[in-house]
Amino acid sequence: MRFRCVCKSWMSLISDPYLVKKHLHLSTQTTNFTHHRILLSATTAEFHLESCSVSSLLNNPSTICEDLNYPVKNKFRHDGIVGSCNGLLCFAIKGDSVLLWNPSTRVSKKSPPLSNNWRPGCYTDFGLGYDKKNDDYKVVAVFCDPNVSFSESKVKVYSMANNSWRKIQDFRHGVTPYQNSGKFVSGALNWAANYSVGSSSLWIIVSLDLYQETYKEIQPPDYEKLDCSTPTLGVLRGCLCMNYDYKRTNFVVWLMEDYGVRESWIKLVSVPYLSNPEDFSYSGPYCISENGEVLLMFEFDLILYDPRDHSFKYPKIQSGKGWFDAEVYFETLVSPIKH
């Protein structure tokens, strides 16, 4: 990315929309994780981010991390990682605005404030995705205020192209997302949510189409509801996945091979717990290799589980500090600033 500074013609070439999309296509179509990196948020008092190659984690016993220069200069505030899309990373800032940042090009943009009527107990769930038909990256903010009615959630959409928020239709009455980010799959953001029906409640998946801005419910698989923790959502191989702890003995991952088709759910892997299952749970999964190895986090460290022989590997990260959160992203030229 240093070539942007050589001359204006090179800067113009690297920012050309055709080149950006061509490079994006090449980066996202590789199957050997050549352009995949994982962002790591350190468990330190100061907000510290590092990045390393996913390919190196999968194939080498030791990996070198690169320190990242986070654009917002407030080292004692830990901004939450919302997600990534086509090389852009999204961070939530105090639940009132977001930062879009491409760490590969070091270009960033902060959104205007949401200006919601925040009070103690309120929270905002964000999600980042791409509206292909409008060629626009969008962030959705779902604002939940339990002081008014825990069953109502107000929704706004941020357009990167217009650099503005606007209100859209709320989640339907009785549906409240859990405090997790929306996961982007097949043009839609997906949230795990609680649906209150009288005195009972159901765990459901709410999907928001980013082009039509309409909602639908995604049916989960037929899983062990009575013996598992509250499921969370993720993305693997571009597909929606669902994860939960089963009887505190295994971490179970389901994968939806054909988005929106309930019959396409498959139980992908069940990862056993080796120690301290009451104290820690697995986080992730962050990726799965071509030979089936699953990258997870446990007790502030990354681990690899191989379901073929039920073995674990512990990739060594040089200068590693222990990790609080992680997010896989692509190396691309996509810019959060419209040229």
PDB file of N, CA and C in Angstrom, residues 71-158:
ATOM      1  N   PRO A  71      -6.988   3.689  14.181  1.00  0.00           N
ATOM      2  CA  PRO A  71      -7.124   5.118  13.844  1.00  0.00           C
ATOM      3  C   PRO A  71      -7.653   6.013  14.959  1.00  0.00           C
ATOM      4  N   VAL A  72      -8.447   5.465  15.878  1.00  0.00           N
ATOM      5  CA  VAL A  72      -9.027   6.291  16.944  1.00  0.00           C
ATOM      6  C   VAL A  72      -8.068   6.342  18.125  1.00  0.00           C
ATOM      7  N   LYS A  73      -7.643   7.537  18.487  1.00  0.00           N
ATOM      8  CA  LYS A  73      -6.604   7.698  19.508  1.00  0.00           C
ATOM      9  C   LYS A  73      -7.203   7.813  20.908  1.00  0.00           C
ATOM     10  N   ASN A  74      -7.601   6.687  21.441  1.00  0.00           N
ATOM     11  CA  ASN A  74      -8.060   6.613  22.824  1.00  0.00           C
ATOM     12  C   ASN A  74      -7.662   5.240  23.336  1.00  0.00           C
ATOM     13  N   LYS A  75      -6.431   5.121  23.795  1.00  0.00           N
ATOM     14  CA  LYS A  75      -5.842   3.816  24.070  1.00  0.00           C
ATOM     15  C   LYS A  75      -6.456   3.099  25.264  1.00  0.00           C
ATOM     16  N   PHE A  76      -7.230   3.812  26.105  1.00  0.00           N
ATOM     17  CA  PHE A  76      -7.819   3.161  27.270  1.00  0.00           C
ATOM     18  C   PHE A  76      -9.303   2.835  27.061  1.00  0.00           C
ATOM     19  N   ARG A  77      -9.806   3.015  25.832  1.00  0.00           N
ATOM     20  CA  ARG A  77     -11.175   2.619  25.518  1.00  0.00           C
ATOM     21  C   ARG A  77     -11.134   1.439  24.555  1.00  0.00           C
ATOM     22  N   HIS A  78     -11.736   0.333  24.935  1.00  0.00           N
ATOM     23  CA  HIS A  78     -11.744  -0.857  24.094  1.00  0.00           C
ATOM     24  C   HIS A  78     -12.993  -0.849  23.208  1.00  0.00           C
ATOM     25  N   ASP A  79     -12.827  -0.483  21.946  1.00  0.00           N
ATOM     26  CA  ASP A  79     -13.951  -0.483  21.011  1.00  0.00           C
ATOM     27  C   ASP A  79     -14.248  -1.916  20.570  1.00  0.00           C
ATOM     28  N   GLY A  80     -15.522  -2.239  20.450  1.00  0.00           N
ATOM     29  CA  GLY A  80     -15.925  -3.598  20.118  1.00  0.00           C
ATOM     30  C   GLY A  80     -15.805  -3.902  18.636  1.00  0.00           C
ATOM     31  N   ILE A  81     -15.320  -5.108  18.312  1.00  0.00           N
ATOM     32  CA  ILE A  81     -15.247  -5.539  16.920  1.00  0.00           C
ATOM     33  C   ILE A  81     -16.633  -5.998  16.484  1.00  0.00           C
ATOM     34  N   VAL A  82     -17.204  -5.310  15.495  1.00  0.00           N
ATOM     35  CA  VAL A  82     -18.527  -5.673  14.979  1.00  0.00           C
ATOM     36  C   VAL A  82     -18.418  -6.809  13.977  1.00  0.00           C
ATOM     37  N   GLY A  83     -17.489  -6.679  13.026  1.00  0.00           N
ATOM     38  CA  GLY A  83     -17.332  -7.707  11.999  1.00  0.00           C
ATOM     39  C   GLY A  83     -16.502  -7.185  10.846  1.00  0.00           C
ATOM     40  N   SER A  84     -16.421  -7.987   9.800  1.00  0.00           N
ATOM     41  CA  SER A  84     -15.664  -7.595   8.610  1.00  0.00           C
ATOM     42  C   SER A  84     -16.465  -7.932   7.364  1.00  0.00           C
ATOM     43  N   CYS A  85     -16.171  -7.220   6.290  1.00  0.00           N
ATOM     44  CA  CYS A  85     -16.825  -7.475   5.003  1.00  0.00           C
ATOM     45  C   CYS A  85     -15.923  -6.956   3.893  1.00  0.00           C
ATOM     46  N   ASN A  86     -15.444  -7.873   3.067  1.00  0.00           N
ATOM     47  CA  ASN A  86     -14.614  -7.507   1.907  1.00  0.00           C
ATOM     48  C   ASN A  86     -13.401  -6.654   2.276  1.00  0.00           C
ATOM     49  N   GLY A  87     -12.785  -6.960   3.387  1.00  0.00           N
ATOM     50  CA  GLY A  87     -11.577  -6.251   3.805  1.00  0.00           C
ATOM     51  C   GLY A  87     -11.812  -5.087   4.726  1.00  0.00           C
ATOM     52  N   LEU A  88     -13.067  -4.644   4.863  1.00  0.00           N
ATOM     53  CA  LEU A  88     -13.396  -3.562   5.794  1.00  0.00           C
ATOM     54  C   LEU A  88     -13.717  -4.146   7.164  1.00  0.00           C
ATOM     55  N   LEU A  89     -13.153  -3.533   8.190  1.00  0.00           N
ATOM     56  CA  LEU A  89     -13.474  -3.898   9.570  1.00  0.00           C
ATOM     57  C   LEU A  89     -14.365  -2.828  10.170  1.00  0.00           C
ATOM     58  N   CYS A  90     -15.296  -3.244  10.999  1.00  0.00           N
ATOM     59  CA  CYS A  90     -16.217  -2.310  11.645  1.00  0.00           C
ATOM     60  C   CYS A  90     -16.064  -2.416  13.155  1.00  0.00           C
ATOM     61  N   PHE A  91     -15.938  -1.261  13.808  1.00  0.00           N
ATOM     62  CA  PHE A  91     -15.827  -1.191  15.264  1.00  0.00           C
ATOM     63  C   PHE A  91     -16.957  -0.322  15.813  1.00  0.00           C
ATOM     64  N   ALA A  92     -17.516  -0.748  16.944  1.00  0.00           N
ATOM     65  CA  ALA A  92     -18.533   0.040  17.626  1.00  0.00           C
ATOM     66  C   ALA A  92     -17.862   0.967  18.628  1.00  0.00           C
ATOM     67  N   ILE A  93     -18.193   2.253  18.553  1.00  0.00           N
ATOM     68  CA  ILE A  93     -17.616   3.250  19.442  1.00  0.00           C
ATOM     69  C   ILE A  93     -18.691   3.740  20.410  1.00  0.00           C
ATOM     70  N   LYS A  94     -18.611   3.277  21.655  1.00  0.00           N
ATOM     71  CA  LYS A  94     -19.540   3.666  22.729  1.00  0.00           C
ATOM     72  C   LYS A  94     -21.000   3.372  22.387  1.00  0.00           C
ATOM     73  N   GLY A  95     -21.264   2.505  21.430  1.00  0.00           N
ATOM     74  CA  GLY A  95     -22.634   2.171  21.067  1.00  0.00           C
ATOM     75  C   GLY A  95     -23.368   3.280  20.357  1.00  0.00           C
ATOM     76  N   ASP A  96     -22.657   4.360  19.973  1.00  0.00           N
ATOM     77  CA  ASP A  96     -23.327   5.512  19.366  1.00  0.00           C
ATOM     78  C   ASP A  96     -22.828   5.823  17.960  1.00  0.00           C
ATOM     79  N   SER A  97     -21.716   5.227  17.550  1.00  0.00           N
ATOM     80  CA  SER A  97     -21.208   5.425  16.195  1.00  0.00           C
ATOM     81  C   SER A  97     -20.321   4.234  15.850  1.00  0.00           C
ATOM     82  N   VAL A  98     -19.901   4.170  14.592  1.00  0.00           N
ATOM     83  CA  VAL A  98     -19.040   3.074  14.166  1.00  0.00           C
ATOM     84  C   VAL A  98     -17.851   3.631  13.389  1.00  0.00           C
ATOM     85  N   LEU A  99     -16.780   2.834  13.366  1.00  0.00           N
ATOM     86  CA  LEU A  99     -15.606   3.152  12.574  1.00  0.00           C
ATOM     87  C   LEU A  99     -15.450   2.064  11.517  1.00  0.00           C
ATOM     88  N   LEU A 100     -15.351   2.469  10.257  1.00  0.00           N
ATOM     89  CA  LEU A 100     -15.042   1.551   9.167  1.00  0.00           C
ATOM     90  C   LEU A 100     -13.583   1.746   8.794  1.00  0.00           C
ATOM     91  N   TRP A 101     -12.845   0.650   8.737  1.00  0.00           N
ATOM     92  CA  TRP A 101     -11.390   0.748   8.591  1.00  0.00           C
ATOM     93  C   TRP A 101     -10.876  -0.417   7.758  1.00  0.00           C
ATOM     94  N   ASN A 102     -10.050  -0.092   6.769  1.00  0.00           N
ATOM     95  CA  ASN A 102      -9.340  -1.122   6.025  1.00  0.00           C
ATOM     96  C   ASN A 102      -7.900  -1.129   6.535  1.00  0.00           C
ATOM     97  N   PRO A 103      -7.521  -2.116   7.358  1.00  0.00           N
ATOM     98  CA  PRO A 103      -6.164  -2.125   7.912  1.00  0.00           C
ATOM     99  C   PRO A 103      -5.084  -2.371   6.866  1.00  0.00           C
ATOM    100  N   SER A 104      -5.467  -2.909   5.698  1.00  0.00           N
ATOM    101  CA  SER A 104      -4.491  -3.157   4.642  1.00  0.00           C
ATOM    102  C   SER A 104      -4.068  -1.858   3.964  1.00  0.00           C
ATOM    103  N   THR A 105      -5.024  -0.932   3.786  1.00  0.00           N
ATOM    104  CA  THR A 105      -4.715   0.361   3.160  1.00  0.00           C
ATOM    105  C   THR A 105      -4.573   1.472   4.190  1.00  0.00           C
ATOM    106  N   ARG A 106      -4.984   1.186   5.448  1.00  0.00           N
ATOM    107  CA  ARG A 106      -4.923   2.143   6.560  1.00  0.00           C
ATOM    108  C   ARG A 106      -5.857   3.333   6.361  1.00  0.00           C
ATOM    109  N   VAL A 107      -6.916   3.132   5.596  1.00  0.00           N
ATOM    110  CA  VAL A 107      -7.913   4.183   5.369  1.00  0.00           C
ATOM    111  C   VAL A 107      -9.122   3.890   6.251  1.00  0.00           C
ATOM    112  N   SER A 108      -9.668   4.932   6.882  1.00  0.00           N
ATOM    113  CA  SER A 108     -10.793   4.742   7.796  1.00  0.00           C
ATOM    114  C   SER A 108     -11.785   5.887   7.687  1.00  0.00           C
ATOM    115  N   LYS A 109     -12.984   5.634   8.201  1.00  0.00           N
ATOM    116  CA  LYS A 109     -14.013   6.668   8.264  1.00  0.00           C
ATOM    117  C   LYS A 109     -14.927   6.396   9.451  1.00  0.00           C
ATOM    118  N   LYS A 110     -15.222   7.434  10.213  1.00  0.00           N
ATOM    119  CA  LYS A 110     -16.123   7.318  11.357  1.00  0.00           C
ATOM    120  C   LYS A 110     -17.503   7.832  10.968  1.00  0.00           C
ATOM    121  N   SER A 111     -18.522   7.098  11.378  1.00  0.00           N
ATOM    122  CA  SER A 111     -19.895   7.497  11.054  1.00  0.00           C
ATOM    123  C   SER A 111     -20.347   8.652  11.934  1.00  0.00           C
ATOM    124  N   PRO A 112     -21.396   9.361  11.524  1.00  0.00           N
ATOM    125  CA  PRO A 112     -22.028  10.337  12.427  1.00  0.00           C
ATOM    126  C   PRO A 112     -22.638   9.584  13.613  1.00  0.00           C
ATOM    127  N   PRO A 113     -22.947  10.281  14.702  1.00  0.00           N
ATOM    128  CA  PRO A 113     -23.549   9.611  15.860  1.00  0.00           C
ATOM    129  C   PRO A 113     -24.974   9.156  15.575  1.00  0.00           C
ATOM    130  N   LEU A 114     -25.388   8.097  16.270  1.00  0.00           N
ATOM    131  CA  LEU A 114     -26.757   7.601  16.140  1.00  0.00           C
ATOM    132  C   LEU A 114     -27.762   8.513  16.832  1.00  0.00           C
ATOM    133  N   SER A 115     -27.327   9.111  17.940  1.00  0.00           N
ATOM    134  CA  SER A 115     -28.167  10.021  18.725  1.00  0.00           C
ATOM    135  C   SER A 115     -29.429   9.342  19.246  1.00  0.00           C
ATOM    136  N   ASN A 116     -29.264   8.110  19.729  1.00  0.00           N
ATOM    137  CA  ASN A 116     -30.390   7.437  20.373  1.00  0.00           C
ATOM    138  C   ASN A 116     -30.539   7.928  21.810  1.00  0.00           C
ATOM    139  N   ASN A 117     -31.705   7.733  22.361  1.00  0.00           N
ATOM    140  CA  ASN A 117     -31.988   8.164  23.734  1.00  0.00           C
ATOM    141  C   ASN A 117     -31.455   7.108  24.690  1.00  0.00           C
ATOM    142  N   TRP A 118     -30.139   7.110  24.895  1.00  0.00           N
ATOM    143  CA  TRP A 118     -29.500   6.060  25.688  1.00  0.00           C
ATOM    144  C   TRP A 118     -29.706   6.290  27.177  1.00  0.00           C
ATOM    145  N   ARG A 119     -29.984   5.172  27.878  1.00  0.00           N
ATOM    146  CA  ARG A 119     -30.095   5.168  29.337  1.00  0.00           C
ATOM    147  C   ARG A 119     -29.442   3.899  29.863  1.00  0.00           C
ATOM    148  N   PRO A 120     -29.131   3.828  31.159  1.00  0.00           N
ATOM    149  CA  PRO A 120     -28.549   2.597  31.704  1.00  0.00           C
ATOM    150  C   PRO A 120     -29.415   1.379  31.376  1.00  0.00           C
ATOM    151  N   GLY A 121     -28.768   0.327  30.922  1.00  0.00           N
ATOM    152  CA  GLY A 121     -29.476  -0.881  30.533  1.00  0.00           C
ATOM    153  C   GLY A 121     -29.675  -1.019  29.040  1.00  0.00           C
ATOM    154  N   CYS A 122     -29.554   0.102  28.323  1.00  0.00           N
ATOM    155  CA  CYS A 122     -29.710   0.058  26.863  1.00  0.00           C
ATOM    156  C   CYS A 122     -28.472  -0.557  26.210  1.00  0.00           C
ATOM    157  N   TYR A 123     -28.643  -1.126  25.048  1.00  0.00           N
ATOM    158  CA  TYR A 123     -27.509  -1.609  24.268  1.00  0.00           C
ATOM    159  C   TYR A 123     -27.849  -1.557  22.784  1.00  0.00           C
ATOM    160  N   THR A 124     -26.797  -1.534  21.953  1.00  0.00           N
ATOM    161  CA  THR A 124     -26.971  -1.494  20.506  1.00  0.00           C
ATOM    162  C   THR A 124     -26.208  -2.640  19.867  1.00  0.00           C
ATOM    163  N   ASP A 125     -26.913  -3.432  19.064  1.00  0.00           N
ATOM    164  CA  ASP A 125     -26.283  -4.481  18.261  1.00  0.00           C
ATOM    165  C   ASP A 125     -26.023  -3.937  16.863  1.00  0.00           C
ATOM    166  N   PHE A 126     -24.793  -4.099  16.385  1.00  0.00           N
ATOM    167  CA  PHE A 126     -24.452  -3.643  15.045  1.00  0.00           C
ATOM    168  C   PHE A 126     -24.206  -4.835  14.124  1.00  0.00           C
ATOM    169  N   GLY A 127     -24.220  -4.568  12.831  1.00  0.00           N
ATOM    170  CA  GLY A 127     -23.854  -5.562  11.829  1.00  0.00           C
ATOM    171  C   GLY A 127     -23.391  -4.856  10.573  1.00  0.00           C
ATOM    172  N   LEU A 128     -22.332  -5.370   9.945  1.00  0.00           N
ATOM    173  CA  LEU A 128     -21.781  -4.792   8.718  1.00  0.00           C
ATOM    174  C   LEU A 128     -22.018  -5.736   7.557  1.00  0.00           C
ATOM    175  N   GLY A 129     -22.462  -5.189   6.412  1.00  0.00           N
ATOM    176  CA  GLY A 129     -22.664  -6.007   5.220  1.00  0.00           C
ATOM    177  C   GLY A 129     -22.579  -5.180   3.956  1.00  0.00           C
ATOM    178  N   TYR A 130     -22.779  -5.853   2.827  1.00  0.00           N
ATOM    179  CA  TYR A 130     -22.637  -5.213   1.514  1.00  0.00           C
ATOM    180  C   TYR A 130     -23.926  -5.369   0.722  1.00  0.00           C
ATOM    181  N   ASP A 131     -24.468  -4.241   0.269  1.00  0.00           N
ATOM    182  CA  ASP A 131     -25.631  -4.210  -0.615  1.00  0.00           C
ATOM    183  C   ASP A 131     -25.109  -4.209  -2.054  1.00  0.00           C
ATOM    184  N   LYS A 132     -25.071  -5.386  -2.670  1.00  0.00           N
ATOM    185  CA  LYS A 132     -24.450  -5.541  -3.992  1.00  0.00           C
ATOM    186  C   LYS A 132     -25.186  -4.753  -5.066  1.00  0.00           C
ATOM    187  N   LYS A 133     -26.508  -4.720  -5.009  1.00  0.00           N
ATOM    188  CA  LYS A 133     -27.292  -4.063  -6.061  1.00  0.00           C
ATOM    189  C   LYS A 133     -27.083  -2.550  -6.054  1.00  0.00           C
ATOM    190  N   ASN A 134     -26.865  -1.981  -4.881  1.00  0.00           N
ATOM    191  CA  ASN A 134     -26.600  -0.540  -4.785  1.00  0.00           C
ATOM    192  C   ASN A 134     -25.119  -0.227  -4.633  1.00  0.00           C
ATOM    193  N   ASP A 135     -24.266  -1.272  -4.657  1.00  0.00           N
ATOM    194  CA  ASP A 135     -22.823  -1.118  -4.491  1.00  0.00           C
ATOM    195  C   ASP A 135     -22.513  -0.223  -3.288  1.00  0.00           C
ATOM    196  N   ASP A 136     -23.055  -0.624  -2.140  1.00  0.00           N
ATOM    197  CA  ASP A 136     -22.931   0.206  -0.934  1.00  0.00           C
ATOM    198  C   ASP A 136     -22.721  -0.686   0.283  1.00  0.00           C
ATOM    199  N   TYR A 137     -21.780  -0.306   1.126  1.00  0.00           N
ATOM    200  CA  TYR A 137     -21.572  -0.994   2.398  1.00  0.00           C
ATOM    201  C   TYR A 137     -22.478  -0.351   3.440  1.00  0.00           C
ATOM    202  N   LYS A 138     -23.142  -1.194   4.215  1.00  0.00           N
ATOM    203  CA  LYS A 138     -24.124  -0.701   5.172  1.00  0.00           C
ATOM    204  C   LYS A 138     -23.852  -1.270   6.562  1.00  0.00           C
ATOM    205  N   VAL A 139     -24.089  -0.446   7.560  1.00  0.00           N
ATOM    206  CA  VAL A 139     -24.049  -0.887   8.954  1.00  0.00           C
ATOM    207  C   VAL A 139     -25.460  -0.745   9.515  1.00  0.00           C
ATOM    208  N   VAL A 140     -25.948  -1.809  10.116  1.00  0.00           N
ATOM    209  CA  VAL A 140     -27.275  -1.790  10.733  1.00  0.00           C
ATOM    210  C   VAL A 140     -27.095  -1.712  12.246  1.00  0.00           C
ATOM    211  N   ALA A 141     -27.835  -0.800  12.881  1.00  0.00           N
ATOM    212  CA  ALA A 141     -27.804  -0.637  14.334  1.00  0.00           C
ATOM    213  C   ALA A 141     -29.174  -0.966  14.904  1.00  0.00           C
ATOM    214  N   VAL A 142     -29.221  -1.947  15.807  1.00  0.00           N
ATOM    215  CA  VAL A 142     -30.469  -2.335  16.461  1.00  0.00           C
ATOM    216  C   VAL A 142     -30.388  -1.860  17.908  1.00  0.00           C
ATOM    217  N   PHE A 143     -31.182  -0.856  18.245  1.00  0.00           N
ATOM    218  CA  PHE A 143     -31.136  -0.217  19.561  1.00  0.00           C
ATOM    219  C   PHE A 143     -32.213  -0.814  20.457  1.00  0.00           C
ATOM    220  N   CYS A 144     -31.787  -1.376  21.578  1.00  0.00           N
ATOM    221  CA  CYS A 144     -32.711  -2.034  22.511  1.00  0.00           C
ATOM    222  C   CYS A 144     -32.745  -1.270  23.826  1.00  0.00           C
ATOM    223  N   ASP A 145     -33.946  -0.899  24.250  1.00  0.00           N
ATOM    224  CA  ASP A 145     -34.116  -0.152  25.492  1.00  0.00           C
ATOM    225  C   ASP A 145     -35.055  -0.921  26.415  1.00  0.00           C
ATOM    226  N   PRO A 146     -34.507  -1.698  27.362  1.00  0.00           N
ATOM    227  CA  PRO A 146     -35.354  -2.480  28.271  1.00  0.00           C
ATOM    228  C   PRO A 146     -36.157  -1.612  29.226  1.00  0.00           C
ATOM    229  N   ASN A 147     -35.779  -0.317  29.354  1.00  0.00           N
ATOM    230  CA  ASN A 147     -36.521   0.575  30.237  1.00  0.00           C
ATOM    231  C   ASN A 147     -37.897   0.907  29.676  1.00  0.00           C
ATOM    232  N   VAL A 148     -38.036   0.831  28.359  1.00  0.00           N
ATOM    233  CA  VAL A 148     -39.328   1.120  27.718  1.00  0.00           C
ATOM    234  C   VAL A 148     -40.108  -0.170  27.546  1.00  0.00           C
ATOM    235  N   SER A 149     -39.566  -1.061  26.751  1.00  0.00           N
ATOM    236  CA  SER A 149     -40.163  -2.384  26.552  1.00  0.00           C
ATOM    237  C   SER A 149     -39.085  -3.281  25.988  1.00  0.00           C
ATOM    238  N   PHE A 150     -38.734  -4.307  26.734  1.00  0.00           N
ATOM    239  CA  PHE A 150     -37.640  -5.175  26.314  1.00  0.00           C
ATOM    240  C   PHE A 150     -37.948  -5.880  25.003  1.00  0.00           C
ATOM    241  N   SER A 151     -39.227  -5.879  24.616  1.00  0.00           N
ATOM    242  CA  SER A 151     -39.629  -6.597  23.415  1.00  0.00           C
ATOM    243  C   SER A 151     -39.638  -5.707  22.177  1.00  0.00           C
ATOM    244  N   GLU A 152     -39.149  -4.470  22.284  1.00  0.00           N
ATOM    245  CA  GLU A 152     -39.121  -3.582  21.124  1.00  0.00           C
ATOM    246  C   GLU A 152     -37.689  -3.146  20.825  1.00  0.00           C
ATOM    247  N   SER A 153     -37.329  -3.187  19.541  1.00  0.00           N
ATOM    248  CA  SER A 153     -35.979  -2.833  19.115  1.00  0.00           C
ATOM    249  C   SER A 153     -36.049  -1.900  17.915  1.00  0.00           C
ATOM    250  N   LYS A 154     -35.428  -0.740  18.028  1.00  0.00           N
ATOM    251  CA  LYS A 154     -35.444   0.264  16.962  1.00  0.00           C
ATOM    252  C   LYS A 154     -34.242   0.074  16.047  1.00  0.00           C
ATOM    253  N   VAL A 155     -34.444   0.232  14.752  1.00  0.00           N
ATOM    254  CA  VAL A 155     -33.410  -0.104  13.773  1.00  0.00           C
ATOM    255  C   VAL A 155     -33.082   1.096  12.877  1.00  0.00           C
ATOM    256  N   LYS A 156     -31.764   1.339  12.708  1.00  0.00           N
ATOM    257  CA  LYS A 156     -31.275   2.344  11.773  1.00  0.00           C
ATOM    258  C   LYS A 156     -30.206   1.730  10.870  1.00  0.00           C
ATOM    259  N   VAL A 157     -30.096   2.278   9.662  1.00  0.00           N
ATOM    260  CA  VAL A 157     -29.110   1.796   8.689  1.00  0.00           C
ATOM    261  C   VAL A 157     -28.179   2.938   8.309  1.00  0.00           C
ATOM    262  N   TYR A 158     -26.881   2.662   8.382  1.00  0.00           N
ATOM    263  CA  TYR A 158     -25.857   3.625   7.939  1.00  0.00           C
ATOM    264  C   TYR A 158     -25.402   3.246   6.538  1.00  0.00           C
TER     265      TYR A 158
END
